[in-house]
Amino acid sequence: MIAVAVACLPIFFTGHLIARWEGALFLLYYAAYTAHLILKATEHDALPAFGSVMLLFVLPLTGMTLLALAVRVWRAAQSRAAPAPDRPASDRRAASRAGSTTPDGPRRE
């Protein structure tokens, strides 16, 4: 259950949308889990090697991917939340003289 919750993190980070690469990743995880179940049910000799590959290669790679995605989404959220830099007062006065609007709304004369 914990693995499923962790696997769903990219969906939660990306606004509840599944990109093609995320869908492909879920399909590959499903295939790997099915292969694990088959190897375990048949008590195949390759089960320890398969488990080692999943634990030492796939799991860290997945963790790094989730971390990179989380950082990218966090940075995007920070850049959207950051206020736009205010223009200097001289630029605001020049803009209000040149146009019919001011930064605060319609120009009143």
PDB file of N, CA and C in Angstrom:
ATOM      1  N   MET A   1       0.820  -1.195   0.000  1.00  0.00           N
ATOM      2  CA  MET A   1       0.000   0.000   0.000  1.00  0.00           C
ATOM      3  C   MET A   1       0.867   1.262   0.000  1.00  0.00           C
ATOM      4  N   ILE A   2       1.965   1.203   0.729  1.00  0.00           N
ATOM      5  CA  ILE A   2       2.857   2.363   0.767  1.00  0.00           C
ATOM      6  C   ILE A   2       3.463   2.603  -0.613  1.00  0.00           C
ATOM      7  N   ALA A   3       3.836   1.522  -1.289  1.00  0.00           N
ATOM      8  CA  ALA A   3       4.427   1.659  -2.629  1.00  0.00           C
ATOM      9  C   ALA A   3       3.426   2.283  -3.603  1.00  0.00           C
ATOM     10  N   VAL A   4       2.170   1.914  -3.505  1.00  0.00           N
ATOM     11  CA  VAL A   4       1.145   2.489  -4.381  1.00  0.00           C
ATOM     12  C   VAL A   4       0.971   3.974  -4.079  1.00  0.00           C
ATOM     13  N   ALA A   5       0.966   4.327  -2.811  1.00  0.00           N
ATOM     14  CA  ALA A   5       0.832   5.744  -2.440  1.00  0.00           C
ATOM     15  C   ALA A   5       2.018   6.548  -2.951  1.00  0.00           C
ATOM     16  N   VAL A   6       3.213   6.009  -2.838  1.00  0.00           N
ATOM     17  CA  VAL A   6       4.401   6.708  -3.330  1.00  0.00           C
ATOM     18  C   VAL A   6       4.374   6.790  -4.849  1.00  0.00           C
ATOM     19  N   ALA A   7       3.918   5.737  -5.501  1.00  0.00           N
ATOM     20  CA  ALA A   7       3.846   5.743  -6.963  1.00  0.00           C
ATOM     21  C   ALA A   7       2.839   6.768  -7.471  1.00  0.00           C
ATOM     22  N   CYS A   8       1.854   7.110  -6.668  1.00  0.00           N
ATOM     23  CA  CYS A   8       0.845   8.099  -7.077  1.00  0.00           C
ATOM     24  C   CYS A   8       1.307   9.540  -6.867  1.00  0.00           C
ATOM     25  N   LEU A   9       2.422   9.768  -6.229  1.00  0.00           N
ATOM     26  CA  LEU A   9       2.892  11.131  -5.977  1.00  0.00           C
ATOM     27  C   LEU A   9       3.038  11.967  -7.245  1.00  0.00           C
ATOM     28  N   PRO A  10       3.576  11.432  -8.355  1.00  0.00           N
ATOM     29  CA  PRO A  10       3.652  12.270  -9.557  1.00  0.00           C
ATOM     30  C   PRO A  10       2.288  12.774 -10.027  1.00  0.00           C
ATOM     31  N   ILE A  11       1.273  11.969  -9.850  1.00  0.00           N
ATOM     32  CA  ILE A  11      -0.072  12.390 -10.251  1.00  0.00           C
ATOM     33  C   ILE A  11      -0.533  13.549  -9.372  1.00  0.00           C
ATOM     34  N   PHE A  12      -0.256  13.467  -8.095  1.00  0.00           N
ATOM     35  CA  PHE A  12      -0.667  14.531  -7.189  1.00  0.00           C
ATOM     36  C   PHE A  12       0.104  15.812  -7.470  1.00  0.00           C
ATOM     37  N   PHE A  13       1.384  15.693  -7.822  1.00  0.00           N
ATOM     38  CA  PHE A  13       2.209  16.868  -8.102  1.00  0.00           C
ATOM     39  C   PHE A  13       1.806  17.565  -9.391  1.00  0.00           C
ATOM     40  N   THR A  14       1.331  16.817 -10.363  1.00  0.00           N
ATOM     41  CA  THR A  14       1.071  17.393 -11.687  1.00  0.00           C
ATOM     42  C   THR A  14      -0.386  17.762 -11.896  1.00  0.00           C
ATOM     43  N   GLY A  15      -1.112  18.002 -10.852  1.00  0.00           N
ATOM     44  CA  GLY A  15      -2.489  18.467 -10.992  1.00  0.00           C
ATOM     45  C   GLY A  15      -3.460  17.363 -11.361  1.00  0.00           C
ATOM     46  N   HIS A  16      -3.213  16.162 -10.893  1.00  0.00           N
ATOM     47  CA  HIS A  16      -4.098  15.019 -11.097  1.00  0.00           C
ATOM     48  C   HIS A  16      -4.243  14.637 -12.563  1.00  0.00           C
ATOM     49  N   LEU A  17      -3.199  14.889 -13.340  1.00  0.00           N
ATOM     50  CA  LEU A  17      -3.151  14.475 -14.731  1.00  0.00           C
ATOM     51  C   LEU A  17      -2.016  13.475 -14.891  1.00  0.00           C
ATOM     52  N   ILE A  18      -2.221  12.475 -15.735  1.00  0.00           N
ATOM     53  CA  ILE A  18      -1.188  11.482 -15.977  1.00  0.00           C
ATOM     54  C   ILE A  18      -0.599  11.734 -17.352  1.00  0.00           C
ATOM     55  N   ALA A  19       0.683  12.054 -17.379  1.00  0.00           N
ATOM     56  CA  ALA A  19       1.395  12.235 -18.647  1.00  0.00           C
ATOM     57  C   ALA A  19       1.699  10.862 -19.245  1.00  0.00           C
ATOM     58  N   ARG A  20       2.085  10.852 -20.494  1.00  0.00           N
ATOM     59  CA  ARG A  20       2.384   9.573 -21.147  1.00  0.00           C
ATOM     60  C   ARG A  20       3.513   8.836 -20.436  1.00  0.00           C
ATOM     61  N   TRP A  21       4.551   9.570 -20.047  1.00  0.00           N
ATOM     62  CA  TRP A  21       5.672   8.897 -19.397  1.00  0.00           C
ATOM     63  C   TRP A  21       5.256   8.325 -18.051  1.00  0.00           C
ATOM     64  N   GLU A  22       4.346   9.004 -17.353  1.00  0.00           N
ATOM     65  CA  GLU A  22       3.860   8.472 -16.080  1.00  0.00           C
ATOM     66  C   GLU A  22       3.011   7.226 -16.304  1.00  0.00           C
ATOM     67  N   GLY A  23       2.177   7.249 -17.345  1.00  0.00           N
ATOM     68  CA  GLY A  23       1.385   6.071 -17.670  1.00  0.00           C
ATOM     69  C   GLY A  23       2.261   4.890 -18.054  1.00  0.00           C
ATOM     70  N   ALA A  24       3.301   5.155 -18.822  1.00  0.00           N
ATOM     71  CA  ALA A  24       4.236   4.095 -19.203  1.00  0.00           C
ATOM     72  C   ALA A  24       4.950   3.545 -17.973  1.00  0.00           C
ATOM     73  N   LEU A  25       5.305   4.433 -17.056  1.00  0.00           N
ATOM     74  CA  LEU A  25       5.971   4.005 -15.828  1.00  0.00           C
ATOM     75  C   LEU A  25       5.046   3.129 -14.987  1.00  0.00           C
ATOM     76  N   PHE A  26       3.790   3.519 -14.860  1.00  0.00           N
ATOM     77  CA  PHE A  26       2.828   2.682 -14.136  1.00  0.00           C
ATOM     78  C   PHE A  26       2.672   1.319 -14.804  1.00  0.00           C
ATOM     79  N   LEU A  27       2.638   1.299 -16.125  1.00  0.00           N
ATOM     80  CA  LEU A  27       2.523   0.025 -16.840  1.00  0.00           C
ATOM     81  C   LEU A  27       3.747  -0.862 -16.591  1.00  0.00           C
ATOM     82  N   LEU A  28       4.935  -0.259 -16.590  1.00  0.00           N
ATOM     83  CA  LEU A  28       6.150  -1.029 -16.314  1.00  0.00           C
ATOM     84  C   LEU A  28       6.170  -1.543 -14.872  1.00  0.00           C
ATOM     85  N   TYR A  29       5.726  -0.719 -13.932  1.00  0.00           N
ATOM     86  CA  TYR A  29       5.653  -1.188 -12.546  1.00  0.00           C
ATOM     87  C   TYR A  29       4.649  -2.332 -12.405  1.00  0.00           C
ATOM     88  N   TYR A  30       3.550  -2.235 -13.108  1.00  0.00           N
ATOM     89  CA  TYR A  30       2.554  -3.310 -13.072  1.00  0.00           C
ATOM     90  C   TYR A  30       3.142  -4.602 -13.642  1.00  0.00           C
ATOM     91  N   ALA A  31       3.871  -4.484 -14.744  1.00  0.00           N
ATOM     92  CA  ALA A  31       4.508  -5.665 -15.337  1.00  0.00           C
ATOM     93  C   ALA A  31       5.560  -6.247 -14.391  1.00  0.00           C
ATOM     94  N   ALA A  32       6.334  -5.387 -13.731  1.00  0.00           N
ATOM     95  CA  ALA A  32       7.342  -5.867 -12.786  1.00  0.00           C
ATOM     96  C   ALA A  32       6.686  -6.548 -11.584  1.00  0.00           C
ATOM     97  N   TYR A  33       5.605  -5.987 -11.105  1.00  0.00           N
ATOM     98  CA  TYR A  33       4.904  -6.603  -9.975  1.00  0.00           C
ATOM     99  C   TYR A  33       4.312  -7.949 -10.372  1.00  0.00           C
ATOM    100  N   THR A  34       3.745  -8.016 -11.564  1.00  0.00           N
ATOM    101  CA  THR A  34       3.196  -9.285 -12.051  1.00  0.00           C
ATOM    102  C   THR A  34       4.301 -10.322 -12.202  1.00  0.00           C
ATOM    103  N   ALA A  35       5.446  -9.906 -12.750  1.00  0.00           N
ATOM    104  CA  ALA A  35       6.584 -10.830 -12.885  1.00  0.00           C
ATOM    105  C   ALA A  35       7.040 -11.311 -11.510  1.00  0.00           C
ATOM    106  N   HIS A  36       7.059 -10.403 -10.532  1.00  0.00           N
ATOM    107  CA  HIS A  36       7.437 -10.793  -9.164  1.00  0.00           C
ATOM    108  C   HIS A  36       6.471 -11.831  -8.603  1.00  0.00           C
ATOM    109  N   LEU A  37       5.173 -11.614  -8.810  1.00  0.00           N
ATOM    110  CA  LEU A  37       4.187 -12.578  -8.316  1.00  0.00           C
ATOM    111  C   LEU A  37       4.343 -13.941  -8.984  1.00  0.00           C
ATOM    112  N   ILE A  38       4.602 -13.931 -10.284  1.00  0.00           N
ATOM    113  CA  ILE A  38       4.784 -15.198 -11.003  1.00  0.00           C
ATOM    114  C   ILE A  38       6.043 -15.911 -10.517  1.00  0.00           C
ATOM    115  N   LEU A  39       7.139 -15.161 -10.378  1.00  0.00           N
ATOM    116  CA  LEU A  39       8.378 -15.767  -9.891  1.00  0.00           C
ATOM    117  C   LEU A  39       8.214 -16.313  -8.476  1.00  0.00           C
ATOM    118  N   LYS A  40       7.481 -15.604  -7.654  1.00  0.00           N
ATOM    119  CA  LYS A  40       7.271 -16.058  -6.280  1.00  0.00           C
ATOM    120  C   LYS A  40       6.361 -17.284  -6.229  1.00  0.00           C
ATOM    121  N   ALA A  41       5.311 -17.285  -7.044  1.00  0.00           N
ATOM    122  CA  ALA A  41       4.372 -18.412  -7.043  1.00  0.00           C
ATOM    123  C   ALA A  41       5.022 -19.698  -7.563  1.00  0.00           C
ATOM    124  N   THR A  42       5.919 -19.545  -8.515  1.00  0.00           N
ATOM    125  CA  THR A  42       6.589 -20.732  -9.080  1.00  0.00           C
ATOM    126  C   THR A  42       7.884 -21.059  -8.353  1.00  0.00           C
ATOM    127  N   GLU A  43       8.229 -20.258  -7.352  1.00  0.00           N
ATOM    128  CA  GLU A  43       9.472 -20.432  -6.595  1.00  0.00           C
ATOM    129  C   GLU A  43      10.663 -20.550  -7.541  1.00  0.00           C
ATOM    130  N   HIS A  44      10.718 -19.618  -8.481  1.00  0.00           N
ATOM    131  CA  HIS A  44      11.761 -19.604  -9.508  1.00  0.00           C
ATOM    132  C   HIS A  44      13.100 -19.198  -8.897  1.00  0.00           C
ATOM    133  N   ASP A  45      14.180 -19.718  -9.483  1.00  0.00           N
ATOM    134  CA  ASP A  45      15.519 -19.404  -8.984  1.00  0.00           C
ATOM    135  C   ASP A  45      15.910 -17.941  -9.222  1.00  0.00           C
ATOM    136  N   ALA A  46      15.253 -17.274 -10.154  1.00  0.00           N
ATOM    137  CA  ALA A  46      15.593 -15.885 -10.488  1.00  0.00           C
ATOM    138  C   ALA A  46      14.959 -14.878  -9.533  1.00  0.00           C
ATOM    139  N   LEU A  47      14.141 -15.333  -8.603  1.00  0.00           N
ATOM    140  CA  LEU A  47      13.460 -14.398  -7.697  1.00  0.00           C
ATOM    141  C   LEU A  47      14.427 -13.553  -6.862  1.00  0.00           C
ATOM    142  N   PRO A  48      15.472 -14.114  -6.270  1.00  0.00           N
ATOM    143  CA  PRO A  48      16.398 -13.254  -5.510  1.00  0.00           C
ATOM    144  C   PRO A  48      17.097 -12.209  -6.384  1.00  0.00           C
ATOM    145  N   ALA A  49      17.496 -12.578  -7.576  1.00  0.00           N
ATOM    146  CA  ALA A  49      18.145 -11.628  -8.477  1.00  0.00           C
ATOM    147  C   ALA A  49      17.161 -10.541  -8.901  1.00  0.00           C
ATOM    148  N   PHE A  50      15.937 -10.937  -9.213  1.00  0.00           N
ATOM    149  CA  PHE A  50      14.909  -9.972  -9.603  1.00  0.00           C
ATOM    150  C   PHE A  50      14.645  -8.994  -8.462  1.00  0.00           C
ATOM    151  N   GLY A  51      14.529  -9.511  -7.243  1.00  0.00           N
ATOM    152  CA  GLY A  51      14.303  -8.652  -6.085  1.00  0.00           C
ATOM    153  C   GLY A  51      15.462  -7.699  -5.851  1.00  0.00           C
ATOM    154  N   SER A  52      16.682  -8.182  -6.055  1.00  0.00           N
ATOM    155  CA  SER A  52      17.855  -7.321  -5.879  1.00  0.00           C
ATOM    156  C   SER A  52      17.880  -6.198  -6.906  1.00  0.00           C
ATOM    157  N   VAL A  53      17.569  -6.516  -8.157  1.00  0.00           N
ATOM    158  CA  VAL A  53      17.538  -5.491  -9.204  1.00  0.00           C
ATOM    159  C   VAL A  53      16.471  -4.447  -8.891  1.00  0.00           C
ATOM    160  N   MET A  54      15.314  -4.901  -8.465  1.00  0.00           N
ATOM    161  CA  MET A  54      14.237  -3.963  -8.131  1.00  0.00           C
ATOM    162  C   MET A  54      14.630  -3.082  -6.941  1.00  0.00           C
ATOM    163  N   LEU A  55      15.261  -3.674  -5.953  1.00  0.00           N
ATOM    164  CA  LEU A  55      15.613  -2.945  -4.743  1.00  0.00           C
ATOM    165  C   LEU A  55      16.803  -2.010  -4.943  1.00  0.00           C
ATOM    166  N   LEU A  56      17.796  -2.446  -5.692  1.00  0.00           N
ATOM    167  CA  LEU A  56      19.031  -1.673  -5.806  1.00  0.00           C
ATOM    168  C   LEU A  56      19.080  -0.760  -7.024  1.00  0.00           C
ATOM    169  N   PHE A  57      18.215  -0.977  -8.020  1.00  0.00           N
ATOM    170  CA  PHE A  57      18.245  -0.148  -9.215  1.00  0.00           C
ATOM    171  C   PHE A  57      16.939   0.615  -9.430  1.00  0.00           C
ATOM    172  N   VAL A  58      15.839  -0.095  -9.479  1.00  0.00           N
ATOM    173  CA  VAL A  58      14.554   0.527  -9.812  1.00  0.00           C
ATOM    174  C   VAL A  58      14.064   1.432  -8.690  1.00  0.00           C
ATOM    175  N   LEU A  59      14.158   0.985  -7.476  1.00  0.00           N
ATOM    176  CA  LEU A  59      13.674   1.794  -6.357  1.00  0.00           C
ATOM    177  C   LEU A  59      14.455   3.104  -6.206  1.00  0.00           C
ATOM    178  N   PRO A  60      15.799   3.097  -6.217  1.00  0.00           N
ATOM    179  CA  PRO A  60      16.506   4.396  -6.149  1.00  0.00           C
ATOM    180  C   PRO A  60      16.240   5.289  -7.356  1.00  0.00           C
ATOM    181  N   LEU A  61      16.133   4.704  -8.540  1.00  0.00           N
ATOM    182  CA  LEU A  61      15.838   5.494  -9.731  1.00  0.00           C
ATOM    183  C   LEU A  61      14.463   6.155  -9.620  1.00  0.00           C
ATOM    184  N   THR A  62      13.518   5.425  -9.099  1.00  0.00           N
ATOM    185  CA  THR A  62      12.183   5.975  -8.891  1.00  0.00           C
ATOM    186  C   THR A  62      12.213   7.102  -7.859  1.00  0.00           C
ATOM    187  N   GLY A  63      12.960   6.900  -6.781  1.00  0.00           N
ATOM    188  CA  GLY A  63      13.077   7.936  -5.761  1.00  0.00           C
ATOM    189  C   GLY A  63      13.694   9.215  -6.308  1.00  0.00           C
ATOM    190  N   MET A  64      14.746   9.071  -7.118  1.00  0.00           N
ATOM    191  CA  MET A  64      15.376  10.258  -7.709  1.00  0.00           C
ATOM    192  C   MET A  64      14.420  10.959  -8.673  1.00  0.00           C
ATOM    193  N   THR A  65      13.650  10.187  -9.426  1.00  0.00           N
ATOM    194  CA  THR A  65      12.682  10.781 -10.354  1.00  0.00           C
ATOM    195  C   THR A  65      11.607  11.545  -9.590  1.00  0.00           C
ATOM    196  N   LEU A  66      11.102  10.950  -8.518  1.00  0.00           N
ATOM    197  CA  LEU A  66      10.090  11.630  -7.707  1.00  0.00           C
ATOM    198  C   LEU A  66      10.646  12.897  -7.078  1.00  0.00           C
ATOM    199  N   LEU A  67      11.889  12.834  -6.616  1.00  0.00           N
ATOM    200  CA  LEU A  67      12.504  14.016  -6.012  1.00  0.00           C
ATOM    201  C   LEU A  67      12.691  15.125  -7.044  1.00  0.00           C
ATOM    202  N   ALA A  68      13.166  14.776  -8.229  1.00  0.00           N
ATOM    203  CA  ALA A  68      13.349  15.774  -9.282  1.00  0.00           C
ATOM    204  C   ALA A  68      12.017  16.394  -9.687  1.00  0.00           C
ATOM    205  N   LEU A  69      10.989  15.570  -9.807  1.00  0.00           N
ATOM    206  CA  LEU A  69       9.667  16.078 -10.159  1.00  0.00           C
ATOM    207  C   LEU A  69       9.121  16.985  -9.070  1.00  0.00           C
ATOM    208  N   ALA A  70       9.305  16.600  -7.817  1.00  0.00           N
ATOM    209  CA  ALA A  70       8.818  17.421  -6.705  1.00  0.00           C
ATOM    210  C   ALA A  70       9.527  18.772  -6.671  1.00  0.00           C
ATOM    211  N   VAL A  71      10.833  18.775  -6.910  1.00  0.00           N
ATOM    212  CA  VAL A  71      11.578  20.039  -6.919  1.00  0.00           C
ATOM    213  C   VAL A  71      11.120  20.915  -8.071  1.00  0.00           C
ATOM    214  N   ARG A  72      10.900  20.320  -9.250  1.00  0.00           N
ATOM    215  CA  ARG A  72      10.457  21.100 -10.408  1.00  0.00           C
ATOM    216  C   ARG A  72       9.080  21.713 -10.162  1.00  0.00           C
ATOM    217  N   VAL A  73       8.168  20.946  -9.596  1.00  0.00           N
ATOM    218  CA  VAL A  73       6.826  21.458  -9.320  1.00  0.00           C
ATOM    219  C   VAL A  73       6.887  22.532  -8.230  1.00  0.00           C
ATOM    220  N   TRP A  74       7.716  22.328  -7.212  1.00  0.00           N
ATOM    221  CA  TRP A  74       7.845  23.305  -6.134  1.00  0.00           C
ATOM    222  C   TRP A  74       8.404  24.614  -6.669  1.00  0.00           C
ATOM    223  N   ARG A  75       9.421  24.537  -7.531  1.00  0.00           N
ATOM    224  CA  ARG A  75       9.986  25.759  -8.112  1.00  0.00           C
ATOM    225  C   ARG A  75       8.975  26.487  -8.992  1.00  0.00           C
ATOM    226  N   ALA A  76       8.189  25.729  -9.752  1.00  0.00           N
ATOM    227  CA  ALA A  76       7.163  26.358 -10.590  1.00  0.00           C
ATOM    228  C   ALA A  76       6.127  27.057  -9.726  1.00  0.00           C
ATOM    229  N   ALA A  77       5.746  26.429  -8.622  1.00  0.00           N
ATOM    230  CA  ALA A  77       4.776  27.052  -7.721  1.00  0.00           C
ATOM    231  C   ALA A  77       5.359  28.300  -7.073  1.00  0.00           C
ATOM    232  N   GLN A  78       6.634  28.263  -6.739  1.00  0.00           N
ATOM    233  CA  GLN A  78       7.275  29.429  -6.133  1.00  0.00           C
ATOM    234  C   GLN A  78       7.364  30.584  -7.119  1.00  0.00           C
ATOM    235  N   SER A  79       7.650  30.290  -8.378  1.00  0.00           N
ATOM    236  CA  SER A  79       7.759  31.365  -9.361  1.00  0.00           C
ATOM    237  C   SER A  79       6.394  31.973  -9.674  1.00  0.00           C
ATOM    238  N   ARG A  80       5.330  31.173  -9.624  1.00  0.00           N
ATOM    239  CA  ARG A  80       3.986  31.727  -9.833  1.00  0.00           C
ATOM    240  C   ARG A  80       3.536  32.555  -8.646  1.00  0.00           C
ATOM    241  N   ALA A  81       3.973  32.185  -7.442  1.00  0.00           N
ATOM    242  CA  ALA A  81       3.535  32.882  -6.237  1.00  0.00           C
ATOM    243  C   ALA A  81       4.351  34.145  -5.978  1.00  0.00           C
ATOM    244  N   ALA A  82       5.521  34.255  -6.586  1.00  0.00           N
ATOM    245  CA  ALA A  82       6.373  35.427  -6.345  1.00  0.00           C
ATOM    246  C   ALA A  82       5.735  36.660  -6.971  1.00  0.00           C
ATOM    247  N   PRO A  83       5.677  37.763  -6.233  1.00  0.00           N
ATOM    248  CA  PRO A  83       5.091  38.986  -6.811  1.00  0.00           C
ATOM    249  C   PRO A  83       5.996  39.544  -7.899  1.00  0.00           C
ATOM    250  N   ALA A  84       5.369  40.167  -8.870  1.00  0.00           N
ATOM    251  CA  ALA A  84       6.132  40.793  -9.949  1.00  0.00           C
ATOM    252  C   ALA A  84       6.880  41.988  -9.385  1.00  0.00           C
ATOM    253  N   PRO A  85       8.091  42.197  -9.834  1.00  0.00           N
ATOM    254  CA  PRO A  85       8.840  43.351  -9.306  1.00  0.00           C
ATOM    255  C   PRO A  85       8.141  44.642  -9.705  1.00  0.00           C
ATOM    256  N   ASP A  86       8.084  45.571  -8.757  1.00  0.00           N
ATOM    257  CA  ASP A  86       7.421  46.852  -8.986  1.00  0.00           C
ATOM    258  C   ASP A  86       8.324  47.746  -9.818  1.00  0.00           C
ATOM    259  N   ARG A  87       7.710  48.468 -10.745  1.00  0.00           N
ATOM    260  CA  ARG A  87       8.483  49.403 -11.559  1.00  0.00           C
ATOM    261  C   ARG A  87       8.829  50.619 -10.732  1.00  0.00           C
ATOM    262  N   PRO A  88       9.949  51.260 -11.034  1.00  0.00           N
ATOM    263  CA  PRO A  88      10.295  52.500 -10.321  1.00  0.00           C
ATOM    264  C   PRO A  88       9.227  53.570 -10.554  1.00  0.00           C
ATOM    265  N   ALA A  89       9.147  54.508  -9.647  1.00  0.00           N
ATOM    266  CA  ALA A  89       8.136  55.565  -9.716  1.00  0.00           C
ATOM    267  C   ALA A  89       8.265  56.377 -10.989  1.00  0.00           C
ATOM    268  N   SER A  90       9.487  56.617 -11.470  1.00  0.00           N
ATOM    269  CA  SER A  90       9.659  57.403 -12.691  1.00  0.00           C
ATOM    270  C   SER A  90       9.035  56.701 -13.888  1.00  0.00           C
ATOM    271  N   ASP A  91       9.115  55.361 -13.948  1.00  0.00           N
ATOM    272  CA  ASP A  91       8.492  54.615 -15.049  1.00  0.00           C
ATOM    273  C   ASP A  91       6.968  54.695 -14.966  1.00  0.00           C
ATOM    274  N   ARG A  92       6.424  54.647 -13.749  1.00  0.00           N
ATOM    275  CA  ARG A  92       4.972  54.735 -13.603  1.00  0.00           C
ATOM    276  C   ARG A  92       4.457  56.086 -14.054  1.00  0.00           C
ATOM    277  N   ARG A  93       5.167  57.180 -13.688  1.00  0.00           N
ATOM    278  CA  ARG A  93       4.725  58.522 -14.086  1.00  0.00           C
ATOM    279  C   ARG A  93       4.785  58.681 -15.600  1.00  0.00           C
ATOM    280  N   ALA A  94       5.854  58.171 -16.219  1.00  0.00           N
ATOM    281  CA  ALA A  94       5.989  58.292 -17.679  1.00  0.00           C
ATOM    282  C   ALA A  94       4.890  57.488 -18.370  1.00  0.00           C
ATOM    283  N   ALA A  95       4.560  56.327 -17.839  1.00  0.00           N
ATOM    284  CA  ALA A  95       3.515  55.510 -18.445  1.00  0.00           C
ATOM    285  C   ALA A  95       2.153  56.164 -18.290  1.00  0.00           C
ATOM    286  N   SER A  96       1.916  56.828 -17.153  1.00  0.00           N
ATOM    287  CA  SER A  96       0.613  57.455 -16.958  1.00  0.00           C
ATOM    288  C   SER A  96       0.462  58.689 -17.842  1.00  0.00           C
ATOM    289  N   ARG A  97       1.554  59.382 -18.124  1.00  0.00           N
ATOM    290  CA  ARG A  97       1.484  60.536 -19.028  1.00  0.00           C
ATOM    291  C   ARG A  97       1.306  60.102 -20.471  1.00  0.00           C
ATOM    292  N   ALA A  98       1.899  58.984 -20.827  1.00  0.00           N
ATOM    293  CA  ALA A  98       1.875  58.543 -22.231  1.00  0.00           C
ATOM    294  C   ALA A  98       0.546  57.897 -22.606  1.00  0.00           C
ATOM    295  N   GLY A  99      -0.107  57.215 -21.691  1.00  0.00           N
ATOM    296  CA  GLY A  99      -1.335  56.496 -22.034  1.00  0.00           C
ATOM    297  C   GLY A  99      -2.527  57.041 -21.301  1.00  0.00           C
ATOM    298  N   SER A 100      -3.649  56.384 -21.531  1.00  0.00           N
ATOM    299  CA  SER A 100      -4.876  56.847 -20.898  1.00  0.00           C
ATOM    300  C   SER A 100      -5.156  56.102 -19.603  1.00  0.00           C
ATOM    301  N   THR A 101      -4.263  55.194 -19.219  1.00  0.00           N
ATOM    302  CA  THR A 101      -4.474  54.471 -17.976  1.00  0.00           C
ATOM    303  C   THR A 101      -3.260  54.629 -17.087  1.00  0.00           C
ATOM    304  N   THR A 102      -3.484  54.430 -15.819  1.00  0.00           N
ATOM    305  CA  THR A 102      -2.409  54.440 -14.835  1.00  0.00           C
ATOM    306  C   THR A 102      -2.255  53.019 -14.328  1.00  0.00           C
ATOM    307  N   PRO A 103      -1.190  52.728 -13.590  1.00  0.00           N
ATOM    308  CA  PRO A 103      -1.055  51.374 -13.037  1.00  0.00           C
ATOM    309  C   PRO A 103      -2.188  51.027 -12.094  1.00  0.00           C
ATOM    310  N   ASP A 104      -2.890  52.054 -11.531  1.00  0.00           N
ATOM    311  CA  ASP A 104      -3.959  51.798 -10.590  1.00  0.00           C
ATOM    312  C   ASP A 104      -5.342  51.779 -11.226  1.00  0.00           C
ATOM    313  N   GLY A 105      -5.447  52.013 -12.527  1.00  0.00           N
ATOM    314  CA  GLY A 105      -6.753  52.008 -13.186  1.00  0.00           C
ATOM    315  C   GLY A 105      -6.860  53.077 -14.234  1.00  0.00           C
ATOM    316  N   PRO A 106      -8.090  53.456 -14.646  1.00  0.00           N
ATOM    317  CA  PRO A 106      -8.247  54.478 -15.675  1.00  0.00           C
ATOM    318  C   PRO A 106      -7.724  55.842 -15.214  1.00  0.00           C
ATOM    319  N   ARG A 107      -7.239  56.581 -16.160  1.00  0.00           N
ATOM    320  CA  ARG A 107      -6.675  57.904 -15.857  1.00  0.00           C
ATOM    321  C   ARG A 107      -7.813  58.900 -15.645  1.00  0.00           C
ATOM    322  N   ARG A 108      -7.690  59.653 -14.570  1.00  0.00           N
ATOM    323  CA  ARG A 108      -8.701  60.665 -14.268  1.00  0.00           C
ATOM    324  C   ARG A 108      -8.115  62.040 -14.529  1.00  0.00           C
ATOM    325  N   GLU A 109      -8.831  62.864 -15.218  1.00  0.00           N
ATOM    326  CA  GLU A 109      -8.328  64.216 -15.501  1.00  0.00           C
ATOM    327  C   GLU A 109      -9.315  65.241 -15.065  1.00  0.00           C
TER     328      GLU A 109
END
